[in-house]
CSV table of C-alpha atoms in Angstrom, one decimal:
chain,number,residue,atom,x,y,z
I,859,UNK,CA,0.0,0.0,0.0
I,860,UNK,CA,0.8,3.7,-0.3
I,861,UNK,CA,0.3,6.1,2.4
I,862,UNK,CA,-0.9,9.8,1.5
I,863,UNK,CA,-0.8,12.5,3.7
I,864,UNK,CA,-2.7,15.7,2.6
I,865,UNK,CA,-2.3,18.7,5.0
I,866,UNK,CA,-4.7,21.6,6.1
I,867,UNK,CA,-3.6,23.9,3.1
I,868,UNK,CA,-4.4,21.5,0.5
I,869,UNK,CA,-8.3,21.1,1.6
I,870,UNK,CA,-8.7,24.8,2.8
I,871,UNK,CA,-11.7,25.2,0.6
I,872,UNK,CA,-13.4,23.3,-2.2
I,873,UNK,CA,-11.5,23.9,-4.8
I,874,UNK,CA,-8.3,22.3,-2.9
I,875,UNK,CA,-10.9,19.0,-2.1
I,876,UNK,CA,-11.7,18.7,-6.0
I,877,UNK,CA,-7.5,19.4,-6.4
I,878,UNK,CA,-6.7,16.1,-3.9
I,879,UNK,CA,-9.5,14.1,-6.2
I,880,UNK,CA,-7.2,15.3,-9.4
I,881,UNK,CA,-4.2,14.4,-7.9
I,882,UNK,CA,-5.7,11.0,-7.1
I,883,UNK,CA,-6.3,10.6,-10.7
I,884,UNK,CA,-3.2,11.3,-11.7
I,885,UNK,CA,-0.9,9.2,-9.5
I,886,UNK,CA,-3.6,6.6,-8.9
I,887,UNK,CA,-5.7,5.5,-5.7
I,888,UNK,CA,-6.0,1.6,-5.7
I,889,UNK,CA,-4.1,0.5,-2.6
I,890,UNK,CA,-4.1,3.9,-1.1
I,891,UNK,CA,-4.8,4.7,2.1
I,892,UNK,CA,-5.3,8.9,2.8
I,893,UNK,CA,-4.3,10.7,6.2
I,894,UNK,CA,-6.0,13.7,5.9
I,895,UNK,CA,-5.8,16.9,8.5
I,896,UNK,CA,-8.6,19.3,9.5
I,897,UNK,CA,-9.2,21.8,6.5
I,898,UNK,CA,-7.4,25.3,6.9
I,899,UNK,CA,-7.2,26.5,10.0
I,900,UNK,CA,-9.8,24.8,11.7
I,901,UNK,CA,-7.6,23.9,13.9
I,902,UNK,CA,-7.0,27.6,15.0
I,903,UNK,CA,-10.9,27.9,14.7
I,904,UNK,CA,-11.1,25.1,17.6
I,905,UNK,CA,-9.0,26.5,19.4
I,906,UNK,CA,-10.8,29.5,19.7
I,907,UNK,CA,-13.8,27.6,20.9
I,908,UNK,CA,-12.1,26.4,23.4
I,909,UNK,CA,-10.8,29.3,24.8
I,910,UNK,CA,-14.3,30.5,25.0
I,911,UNK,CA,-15.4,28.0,26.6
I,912,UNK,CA,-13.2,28.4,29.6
I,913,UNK,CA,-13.8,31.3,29.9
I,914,UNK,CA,-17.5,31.2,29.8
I,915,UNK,CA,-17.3,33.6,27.1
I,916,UNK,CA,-20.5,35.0,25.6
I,917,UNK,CA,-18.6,34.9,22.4
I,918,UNK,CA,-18.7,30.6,22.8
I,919,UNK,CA,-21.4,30.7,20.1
I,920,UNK,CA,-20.4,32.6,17.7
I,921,UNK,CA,-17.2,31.1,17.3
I,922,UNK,CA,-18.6,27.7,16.8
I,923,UNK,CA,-21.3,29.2,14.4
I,924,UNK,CA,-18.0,30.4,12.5
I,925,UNK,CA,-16.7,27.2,12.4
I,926,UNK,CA,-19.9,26.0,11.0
I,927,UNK,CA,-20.3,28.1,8.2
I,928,UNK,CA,-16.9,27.7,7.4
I,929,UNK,CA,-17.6,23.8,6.2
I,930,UNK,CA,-21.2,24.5,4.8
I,931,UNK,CA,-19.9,26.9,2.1
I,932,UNK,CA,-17.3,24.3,1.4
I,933,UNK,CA,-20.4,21.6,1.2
I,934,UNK,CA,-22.3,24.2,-0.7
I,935,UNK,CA,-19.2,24.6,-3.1
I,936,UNK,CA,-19.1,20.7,-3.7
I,937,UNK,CA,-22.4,19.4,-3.7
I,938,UNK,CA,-25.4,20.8,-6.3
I,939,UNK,CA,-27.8,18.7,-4.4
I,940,UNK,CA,-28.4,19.8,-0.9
I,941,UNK,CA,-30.6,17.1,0.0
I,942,UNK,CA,-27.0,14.9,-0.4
I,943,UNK,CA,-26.4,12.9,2.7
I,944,UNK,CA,-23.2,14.4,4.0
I,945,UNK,CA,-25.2,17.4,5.0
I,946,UNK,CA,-27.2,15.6,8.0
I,947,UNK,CA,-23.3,14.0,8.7
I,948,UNK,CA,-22.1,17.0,9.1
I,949,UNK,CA,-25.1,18.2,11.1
I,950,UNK,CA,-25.0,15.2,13.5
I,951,UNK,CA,-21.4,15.9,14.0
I,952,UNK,CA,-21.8,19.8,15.1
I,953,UNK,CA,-24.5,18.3,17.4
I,954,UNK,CA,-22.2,16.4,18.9
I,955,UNK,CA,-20.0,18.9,19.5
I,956,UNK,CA,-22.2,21.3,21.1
I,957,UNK,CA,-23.7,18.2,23.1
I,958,UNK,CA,-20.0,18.3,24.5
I,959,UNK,CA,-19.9,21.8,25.4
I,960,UNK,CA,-23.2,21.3,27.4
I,961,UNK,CA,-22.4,18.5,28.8
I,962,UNK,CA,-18.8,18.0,30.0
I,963,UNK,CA,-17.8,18.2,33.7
I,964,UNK,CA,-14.3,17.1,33.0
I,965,UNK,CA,-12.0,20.7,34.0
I,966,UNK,CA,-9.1,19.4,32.4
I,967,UNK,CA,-7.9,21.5,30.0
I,968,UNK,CA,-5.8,19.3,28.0
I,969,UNK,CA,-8.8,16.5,27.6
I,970,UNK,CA,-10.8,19.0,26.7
I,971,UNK,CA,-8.8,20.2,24.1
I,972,UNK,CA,-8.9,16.8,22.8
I,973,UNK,CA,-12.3,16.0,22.2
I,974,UNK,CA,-13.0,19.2,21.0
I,975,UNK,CA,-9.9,19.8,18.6
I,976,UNK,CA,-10.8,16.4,16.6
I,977,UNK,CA,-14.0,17.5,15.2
I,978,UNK,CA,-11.4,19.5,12.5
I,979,UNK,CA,-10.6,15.6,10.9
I,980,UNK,CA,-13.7,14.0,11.9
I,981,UNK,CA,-15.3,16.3,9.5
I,982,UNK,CA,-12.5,17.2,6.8
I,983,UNK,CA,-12.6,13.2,6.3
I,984,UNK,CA,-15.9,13.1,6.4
I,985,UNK,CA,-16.9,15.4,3.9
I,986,UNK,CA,-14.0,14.3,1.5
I,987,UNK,CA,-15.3,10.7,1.0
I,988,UNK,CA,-18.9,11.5,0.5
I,989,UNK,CA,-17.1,13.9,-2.0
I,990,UNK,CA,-15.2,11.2,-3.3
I,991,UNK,CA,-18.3,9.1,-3.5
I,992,UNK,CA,-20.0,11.7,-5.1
I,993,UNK,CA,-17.6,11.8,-7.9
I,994,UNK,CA,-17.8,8.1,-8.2
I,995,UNK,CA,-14.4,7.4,-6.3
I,996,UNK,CA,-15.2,4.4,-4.0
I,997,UNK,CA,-13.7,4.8,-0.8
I,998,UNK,CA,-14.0,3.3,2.9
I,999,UNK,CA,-14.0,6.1,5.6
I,1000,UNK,CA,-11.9,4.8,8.9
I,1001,UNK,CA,-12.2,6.2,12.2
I,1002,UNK,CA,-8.7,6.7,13.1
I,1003,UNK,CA,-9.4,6.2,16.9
I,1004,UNK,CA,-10.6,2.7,16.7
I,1005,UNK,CA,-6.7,1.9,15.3
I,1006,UNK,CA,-4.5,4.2,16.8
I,1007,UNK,CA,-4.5,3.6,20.8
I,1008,UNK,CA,-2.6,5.2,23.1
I,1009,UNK,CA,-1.9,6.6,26.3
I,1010,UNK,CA,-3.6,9.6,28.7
I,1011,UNK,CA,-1.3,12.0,27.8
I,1012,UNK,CA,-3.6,14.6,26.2
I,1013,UNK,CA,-2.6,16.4,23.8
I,1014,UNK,CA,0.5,14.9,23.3
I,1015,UNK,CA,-0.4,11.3,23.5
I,1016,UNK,CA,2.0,8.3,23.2
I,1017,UNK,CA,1.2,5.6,20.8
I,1018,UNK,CA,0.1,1.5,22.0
I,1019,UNK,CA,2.6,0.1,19.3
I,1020,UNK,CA,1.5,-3.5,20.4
I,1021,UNK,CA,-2.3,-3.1,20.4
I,1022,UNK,CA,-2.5,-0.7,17.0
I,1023,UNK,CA,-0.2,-2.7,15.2
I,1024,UNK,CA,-2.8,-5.7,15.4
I,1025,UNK,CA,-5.5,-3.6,15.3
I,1026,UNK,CA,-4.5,-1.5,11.8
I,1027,UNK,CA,-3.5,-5.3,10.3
I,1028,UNK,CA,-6.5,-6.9,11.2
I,1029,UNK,CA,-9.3,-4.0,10.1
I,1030,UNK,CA,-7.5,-2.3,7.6
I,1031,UNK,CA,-9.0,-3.7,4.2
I,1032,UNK,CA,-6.1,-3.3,0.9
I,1033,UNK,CA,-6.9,-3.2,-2.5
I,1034,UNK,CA,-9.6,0.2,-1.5
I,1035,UNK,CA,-8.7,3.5,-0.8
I,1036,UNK,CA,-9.0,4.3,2.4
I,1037,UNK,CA,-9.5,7.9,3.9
I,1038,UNK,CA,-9.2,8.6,7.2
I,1039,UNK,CA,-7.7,10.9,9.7
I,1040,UNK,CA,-4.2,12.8,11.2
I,1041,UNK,CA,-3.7,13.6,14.4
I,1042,UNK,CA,-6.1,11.8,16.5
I,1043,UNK,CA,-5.8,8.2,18.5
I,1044,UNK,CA,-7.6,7.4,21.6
I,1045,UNK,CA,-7.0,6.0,24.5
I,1046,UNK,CA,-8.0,2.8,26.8
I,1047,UNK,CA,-11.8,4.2,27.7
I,1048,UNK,CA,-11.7,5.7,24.2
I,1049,UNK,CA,-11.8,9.2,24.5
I,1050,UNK,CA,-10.0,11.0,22.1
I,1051,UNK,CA,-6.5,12.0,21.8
I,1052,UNK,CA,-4.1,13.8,20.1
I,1053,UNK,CA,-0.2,13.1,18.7
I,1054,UNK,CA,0.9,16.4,19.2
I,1055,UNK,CA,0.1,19.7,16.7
I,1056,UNK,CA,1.4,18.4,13.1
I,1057,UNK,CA,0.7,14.9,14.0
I,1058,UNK,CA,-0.6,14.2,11.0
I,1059,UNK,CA,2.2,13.1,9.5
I,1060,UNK,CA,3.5,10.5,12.7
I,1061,UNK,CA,-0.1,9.0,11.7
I,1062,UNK,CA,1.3,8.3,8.3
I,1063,UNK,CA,4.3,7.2,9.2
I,1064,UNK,CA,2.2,4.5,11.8
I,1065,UNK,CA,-0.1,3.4,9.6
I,1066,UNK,CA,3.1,3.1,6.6
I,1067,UNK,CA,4.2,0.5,10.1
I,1068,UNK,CA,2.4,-1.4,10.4
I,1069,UNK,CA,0.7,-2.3,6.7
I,1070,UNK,CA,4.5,-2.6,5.6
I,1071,UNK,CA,3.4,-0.1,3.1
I,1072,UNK,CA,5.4,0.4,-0.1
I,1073,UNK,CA,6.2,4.5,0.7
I,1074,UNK,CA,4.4,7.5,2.4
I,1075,UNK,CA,4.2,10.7,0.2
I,1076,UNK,CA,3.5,13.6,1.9
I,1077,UNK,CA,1.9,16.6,-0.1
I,1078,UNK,CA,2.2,20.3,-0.1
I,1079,UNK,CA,2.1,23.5,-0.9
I,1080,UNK,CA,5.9,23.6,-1.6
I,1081,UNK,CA,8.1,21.4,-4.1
I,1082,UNK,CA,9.6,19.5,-1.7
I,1083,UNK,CA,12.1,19.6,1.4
I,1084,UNK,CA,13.7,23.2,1.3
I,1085,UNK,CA,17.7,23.4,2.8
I,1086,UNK,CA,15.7,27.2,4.4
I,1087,UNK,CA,12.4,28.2,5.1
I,1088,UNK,CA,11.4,30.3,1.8
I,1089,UNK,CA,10.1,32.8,4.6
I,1090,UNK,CA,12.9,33.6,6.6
I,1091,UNK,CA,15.8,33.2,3.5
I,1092,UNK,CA,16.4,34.0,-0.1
I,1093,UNK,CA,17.1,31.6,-2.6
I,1094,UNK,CA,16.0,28.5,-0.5
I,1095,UNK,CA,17.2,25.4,-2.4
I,1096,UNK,CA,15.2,22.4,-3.3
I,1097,UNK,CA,16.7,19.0,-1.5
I,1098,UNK,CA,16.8,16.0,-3.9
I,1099,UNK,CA,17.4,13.4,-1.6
I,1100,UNK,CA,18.0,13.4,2.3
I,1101,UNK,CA,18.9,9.8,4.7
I,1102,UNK,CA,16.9,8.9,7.1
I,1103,UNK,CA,19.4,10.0,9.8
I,1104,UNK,CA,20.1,13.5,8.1
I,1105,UNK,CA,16.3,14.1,8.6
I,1106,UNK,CA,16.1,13.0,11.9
I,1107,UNK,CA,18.9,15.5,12.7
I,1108,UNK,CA,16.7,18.3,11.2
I,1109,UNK,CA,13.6,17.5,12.3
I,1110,UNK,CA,15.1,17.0,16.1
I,1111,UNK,CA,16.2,21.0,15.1
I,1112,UNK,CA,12.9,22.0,14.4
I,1113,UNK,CA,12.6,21.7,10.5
I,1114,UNK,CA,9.0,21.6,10.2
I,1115,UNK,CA,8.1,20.5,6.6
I,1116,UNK,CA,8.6,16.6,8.3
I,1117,UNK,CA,7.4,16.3,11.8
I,1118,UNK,CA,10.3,15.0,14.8
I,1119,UNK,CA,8.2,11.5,15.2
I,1120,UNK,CA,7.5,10.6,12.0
I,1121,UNK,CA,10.7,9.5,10.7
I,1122,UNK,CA,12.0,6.6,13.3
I,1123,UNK,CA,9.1,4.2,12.0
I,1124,UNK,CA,9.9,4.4,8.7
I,1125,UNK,CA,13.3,4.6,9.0
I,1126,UNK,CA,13.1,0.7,11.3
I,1127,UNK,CA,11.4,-0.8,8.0
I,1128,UNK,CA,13.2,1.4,5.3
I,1129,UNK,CA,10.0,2.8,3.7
I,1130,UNK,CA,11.0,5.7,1.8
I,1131,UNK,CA,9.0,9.2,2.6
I,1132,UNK,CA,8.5,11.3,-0.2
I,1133,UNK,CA,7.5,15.4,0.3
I,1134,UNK,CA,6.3,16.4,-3.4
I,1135,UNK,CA,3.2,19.4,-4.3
I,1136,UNK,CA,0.2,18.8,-4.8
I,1137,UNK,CA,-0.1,22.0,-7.2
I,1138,UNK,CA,2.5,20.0,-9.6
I,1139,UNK,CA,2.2,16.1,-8.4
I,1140,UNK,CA,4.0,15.4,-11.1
I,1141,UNK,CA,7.3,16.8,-9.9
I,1142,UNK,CA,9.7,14.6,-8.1
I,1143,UNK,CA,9.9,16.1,-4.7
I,1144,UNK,CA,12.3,15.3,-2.0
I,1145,UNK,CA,13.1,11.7,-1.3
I,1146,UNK,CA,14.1,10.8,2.5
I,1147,UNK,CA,15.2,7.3,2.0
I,1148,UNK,CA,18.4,5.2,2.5
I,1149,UNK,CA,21.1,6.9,-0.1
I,1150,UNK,CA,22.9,10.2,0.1
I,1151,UNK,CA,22.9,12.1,3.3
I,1152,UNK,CA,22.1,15.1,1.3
I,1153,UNK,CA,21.8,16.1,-2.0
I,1154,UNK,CA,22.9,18.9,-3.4
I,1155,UNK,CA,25.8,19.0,0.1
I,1156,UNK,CA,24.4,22.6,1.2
I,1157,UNK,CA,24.2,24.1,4.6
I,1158,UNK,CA,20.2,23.7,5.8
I,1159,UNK,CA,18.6,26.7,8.1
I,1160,UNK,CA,16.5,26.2,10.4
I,1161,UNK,CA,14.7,29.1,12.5
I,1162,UNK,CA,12.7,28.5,15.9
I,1163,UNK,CA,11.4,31.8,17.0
I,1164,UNK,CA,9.4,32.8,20.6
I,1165,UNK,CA,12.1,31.0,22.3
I,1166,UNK,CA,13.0,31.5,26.1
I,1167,UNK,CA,17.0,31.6,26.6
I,1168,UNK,CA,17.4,30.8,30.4
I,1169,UNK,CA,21.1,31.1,32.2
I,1170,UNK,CA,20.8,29.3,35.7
I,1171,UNK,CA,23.7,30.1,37.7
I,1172,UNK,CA,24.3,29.2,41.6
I,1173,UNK,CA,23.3,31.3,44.5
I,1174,UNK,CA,26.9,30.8,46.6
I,1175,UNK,CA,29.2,30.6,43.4
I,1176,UNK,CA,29.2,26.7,43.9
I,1177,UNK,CA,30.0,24.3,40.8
I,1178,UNK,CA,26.6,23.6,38.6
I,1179,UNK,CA,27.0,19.7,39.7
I,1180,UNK,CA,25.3,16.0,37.7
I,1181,UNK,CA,22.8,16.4,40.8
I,1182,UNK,CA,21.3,19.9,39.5
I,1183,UNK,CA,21.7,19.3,35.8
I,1184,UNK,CA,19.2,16.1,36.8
I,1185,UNK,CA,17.1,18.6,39.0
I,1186,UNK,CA,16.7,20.8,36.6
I,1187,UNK,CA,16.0,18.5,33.7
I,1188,UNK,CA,13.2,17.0,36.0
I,1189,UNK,CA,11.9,20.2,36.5
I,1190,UNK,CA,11.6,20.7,32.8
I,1191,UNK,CA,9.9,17.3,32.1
I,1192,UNK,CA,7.5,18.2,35.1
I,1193,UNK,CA,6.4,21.6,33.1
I,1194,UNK,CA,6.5,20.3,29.9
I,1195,UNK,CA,9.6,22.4,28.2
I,1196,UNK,CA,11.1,21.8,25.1
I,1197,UNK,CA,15.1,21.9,25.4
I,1198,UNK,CA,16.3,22.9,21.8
I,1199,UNK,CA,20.0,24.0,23.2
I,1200,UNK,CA,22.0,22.7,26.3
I,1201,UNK,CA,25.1,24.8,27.1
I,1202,UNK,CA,26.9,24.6,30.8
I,1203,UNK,CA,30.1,26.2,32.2
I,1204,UNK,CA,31.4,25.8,36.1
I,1205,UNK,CA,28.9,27.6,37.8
I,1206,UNK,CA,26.3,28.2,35.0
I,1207,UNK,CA,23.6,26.5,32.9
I,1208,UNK,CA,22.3,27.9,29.7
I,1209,UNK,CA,19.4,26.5,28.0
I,1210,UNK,CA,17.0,27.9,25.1
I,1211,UNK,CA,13.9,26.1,25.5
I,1212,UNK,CA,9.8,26.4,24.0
I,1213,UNK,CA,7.5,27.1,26.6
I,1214,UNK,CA,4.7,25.1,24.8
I,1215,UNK,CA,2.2,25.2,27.7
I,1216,UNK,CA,2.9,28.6,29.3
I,1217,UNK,CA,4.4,27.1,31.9
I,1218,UNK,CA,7.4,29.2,32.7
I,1219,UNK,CA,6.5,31.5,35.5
I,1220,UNK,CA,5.6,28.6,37.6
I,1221,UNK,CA,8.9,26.8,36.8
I,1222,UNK,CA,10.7,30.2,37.5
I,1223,UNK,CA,9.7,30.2,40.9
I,1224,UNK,CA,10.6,27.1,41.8
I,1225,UNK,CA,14.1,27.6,40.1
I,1226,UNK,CA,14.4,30.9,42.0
I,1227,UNK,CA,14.4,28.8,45.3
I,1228,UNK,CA,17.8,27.5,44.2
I,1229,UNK,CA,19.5,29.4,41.8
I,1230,UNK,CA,19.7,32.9,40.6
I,1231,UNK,CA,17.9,32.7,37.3
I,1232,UNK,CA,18.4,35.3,34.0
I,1233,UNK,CA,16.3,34.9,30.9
I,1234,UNK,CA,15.6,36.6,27.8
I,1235,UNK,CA,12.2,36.1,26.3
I,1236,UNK,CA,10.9,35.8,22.3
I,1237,UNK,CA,14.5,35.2,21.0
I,1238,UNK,CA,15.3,32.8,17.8
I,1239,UNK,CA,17.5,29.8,17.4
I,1240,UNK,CA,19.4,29.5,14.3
I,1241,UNK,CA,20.6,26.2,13.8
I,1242,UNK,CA,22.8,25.4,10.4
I,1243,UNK,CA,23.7,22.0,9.5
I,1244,UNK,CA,26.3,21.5,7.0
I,1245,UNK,CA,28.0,25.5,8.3
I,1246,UNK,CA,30.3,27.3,6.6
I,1247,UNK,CA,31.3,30.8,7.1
I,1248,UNK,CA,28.9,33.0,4.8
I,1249,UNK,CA,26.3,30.9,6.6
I,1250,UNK,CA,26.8,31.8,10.0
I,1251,UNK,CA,27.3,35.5,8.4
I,1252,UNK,CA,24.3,35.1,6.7
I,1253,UNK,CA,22.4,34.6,10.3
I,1254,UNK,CA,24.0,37.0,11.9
I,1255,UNK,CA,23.5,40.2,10.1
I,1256,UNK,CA,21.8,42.5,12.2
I,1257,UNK,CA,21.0,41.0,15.2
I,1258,UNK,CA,22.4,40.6,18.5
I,1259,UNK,CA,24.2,37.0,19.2
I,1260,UNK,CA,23.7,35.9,22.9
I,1261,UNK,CA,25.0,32.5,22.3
I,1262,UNK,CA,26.8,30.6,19.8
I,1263,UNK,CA,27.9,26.8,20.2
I,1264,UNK,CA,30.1,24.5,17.4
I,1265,UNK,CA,29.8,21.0,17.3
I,1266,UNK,CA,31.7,19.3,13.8
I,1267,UNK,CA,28.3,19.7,12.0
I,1268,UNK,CA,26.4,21.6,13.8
I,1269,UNK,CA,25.8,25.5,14.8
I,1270,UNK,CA,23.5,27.4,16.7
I,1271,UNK,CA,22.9,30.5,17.3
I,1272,UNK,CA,20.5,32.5,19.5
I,1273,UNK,CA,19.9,36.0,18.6
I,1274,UNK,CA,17.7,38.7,19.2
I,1275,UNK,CA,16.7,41.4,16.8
I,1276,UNK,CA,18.3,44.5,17.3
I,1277,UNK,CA,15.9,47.7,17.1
């Protein structure tokens, strides 16, 4: 089988939907299974709902009527017939969402999040294969949650390998195309969770697992794997080919056109990942296979901005020992900080990390009890694989460095722009 991946941006309105049913067409759909995400920024949309509803906004309504509209101008787009059975689906499924929103007692944030975030596939996936249907492209809609299990960590769940590995071999029917959805898994009692924002793709790469599948092609907006954001850099480069441990490497840096997870499963069964556009599906794309570590050899860029660069030194001068570097790493795991950059000296510890959860006044505190602790907030990290001089230059220009650190292939840099 072949996995497909299609993101947000490629079903943010109808015309994208009839654009994934071209592609289709064009590179063919018989033993195919799709991993679609929620379309556009529903995510965002969600998210917004859920902020509401926290808050006990007045504004709680309105935001899910705005997500409502949002899909029936895309149904209105697609469908002539308005009697056509995906509108009572679609219906059913806003129902249940604000069923939810009456009805939950649960005040955990991140569970919440959960149920309410995953309406965004639910639907996308929903609407695409009665679309698909519609244009007489057979297909068998999945519920993602009855193969993926995992975990209770919401919103960043932890996948079952054992249990969706026979589950996804058992139910998972070949010689169809199969649509179903990113992101989402559930857990033991079956309430929803989520692989972490961009799962998407790590869904891919588990269902590619565990069907043995024959490649995973992720498509976007873009031509393929870039060696720099086109956003941040001029004359970005197109990537031919990348190894499976090159890619690792960037994604554990941040590069986000292939998400950190994704990789190691495919990597355990060699099942090459291709990144190619879905406005030219025709075009080869990137390859991230066994081969060449990189082709063309160029330095790669990659930018993580709204960082946090935190300096912990000691109270009575006193060497920075194995016992607080542990401490302190605990502490981090407790609040749930990403470490992106680890640099110690005698009596110091610098770290840049991403406060993901808005954790960081709490952790402050508690660091404060021990250490004197410095920290300068919404800074970037620069990290260049493959350096040479003009690139570090290149990053430099016009901001203010606070730290630099060298390994053999490796430099980062954390700056902040200078006014």
């Amino acid at each position: 089988m072949r996995i497909f991946k299609f993101g947000g941006a490629s079903v943010k309105d109808a015309d994208g939907i009839k654009n994934v049913y071209n592609v289709l067409q064009q590179v063919g759909y018989e033993d195919v299974l799709l991993v679609v995400s929620a379309m556009g920024k529903t995510t965002n949309a969600l998210e917004a709902v859920i902020k509401n509803y926290f808050e006990k906004s007045p504004e709680l309504q309105s935001s899910v009527q705005d997500v409502k509209k949002y899909h029936n101008q895309i149904l209105l787009d697609l469908f002539e017939d308005d009697k056509n059975a995906v509108f009572s689906a679609i219906n059913s499924l806003f129902s249940d969402l604000e069923s939810f929103l009456k009805n939950n007692k649960s005040p955990n944030y991140n569970f919440v999040y959960d149920q309410i975030v995953s309406f965004g596939e639910i639907i996308s996936t929903t609407i695409i294969s009665h679309y698909f249907n519609y244009r007489d492209l057979k297909n068998q809609w999945l519920d993602v949650r009855n193969f993926i299990k995992t975990d209770t960590t919401y919103r960043d769940a932890i996948v079952d390998w054992d249990q969706t590995q026979k589950l996804i071999s058992k139910n998972v029917k070949k010689k169809v195309l199969n649509i179903t959805q990113g992101f989402l898994g559930s857990d033991e009692n079956n309430f929803t969770t989520t692989l972490g924002r961009e799962g998407s793709d790590y869904t891919a790469a588990i269902f590619a697992y565990c069907l043995n599948a024959e490649s995973v092609t992720i498509w976007k907006d873009v031509p393929g794997v870039m060696n720099a954001d086109p956003r941040y850099f001029e004359n970005a480069t197109l990537l031919n080919q990348i190894s499976y441990r090159e890619a690792i490497e960037l994604a554990f840096y941040g590069a986000t056109v292939i998400h950190p997870k994704t990789l190691q499963p495919l990597q355990r069964k060699e099942i090459p990942l291709f990144v190619k556009s879905f406005l030219n599906p025709s075009l080869p794309g990137t390859s991230v296979s066994k081969g060449a570590d990189l082709e063309p050899h160029l330095p790669c860029f990659i930018v993580k901005r709204d960082q946090l660069l935190i300096s912990l030194s000691s109270i009575d001068f006193s060497f920075i020992m194995e016992e607080n570097i542990s401490e302190i790493f605990g502490l981090f795991h407790q609040y749930k900080m990403k470490v992106s950059l680890i640099q110690n000296s005698a009596i110091s510890f610098s770290v840049c990390i991403e406060d993901k959860f808005g954790n960081f006044n709490e952790l402050k505190n508690i660091l404060s009890k021990k250490f004197k602790v410095s920290y300068n907030e919404n800074v970037s990290l620069y990290t260049i694989r493959h350096f040479n001089k003009d690139a570090s230059k290149l990053v430099e220009n016009g901001k203010e460095v606070l730290l630099k650190q060298v390994s053999r292939e490796t430099m980062q840099i954390v700056t902040k722009d200078v006014n």
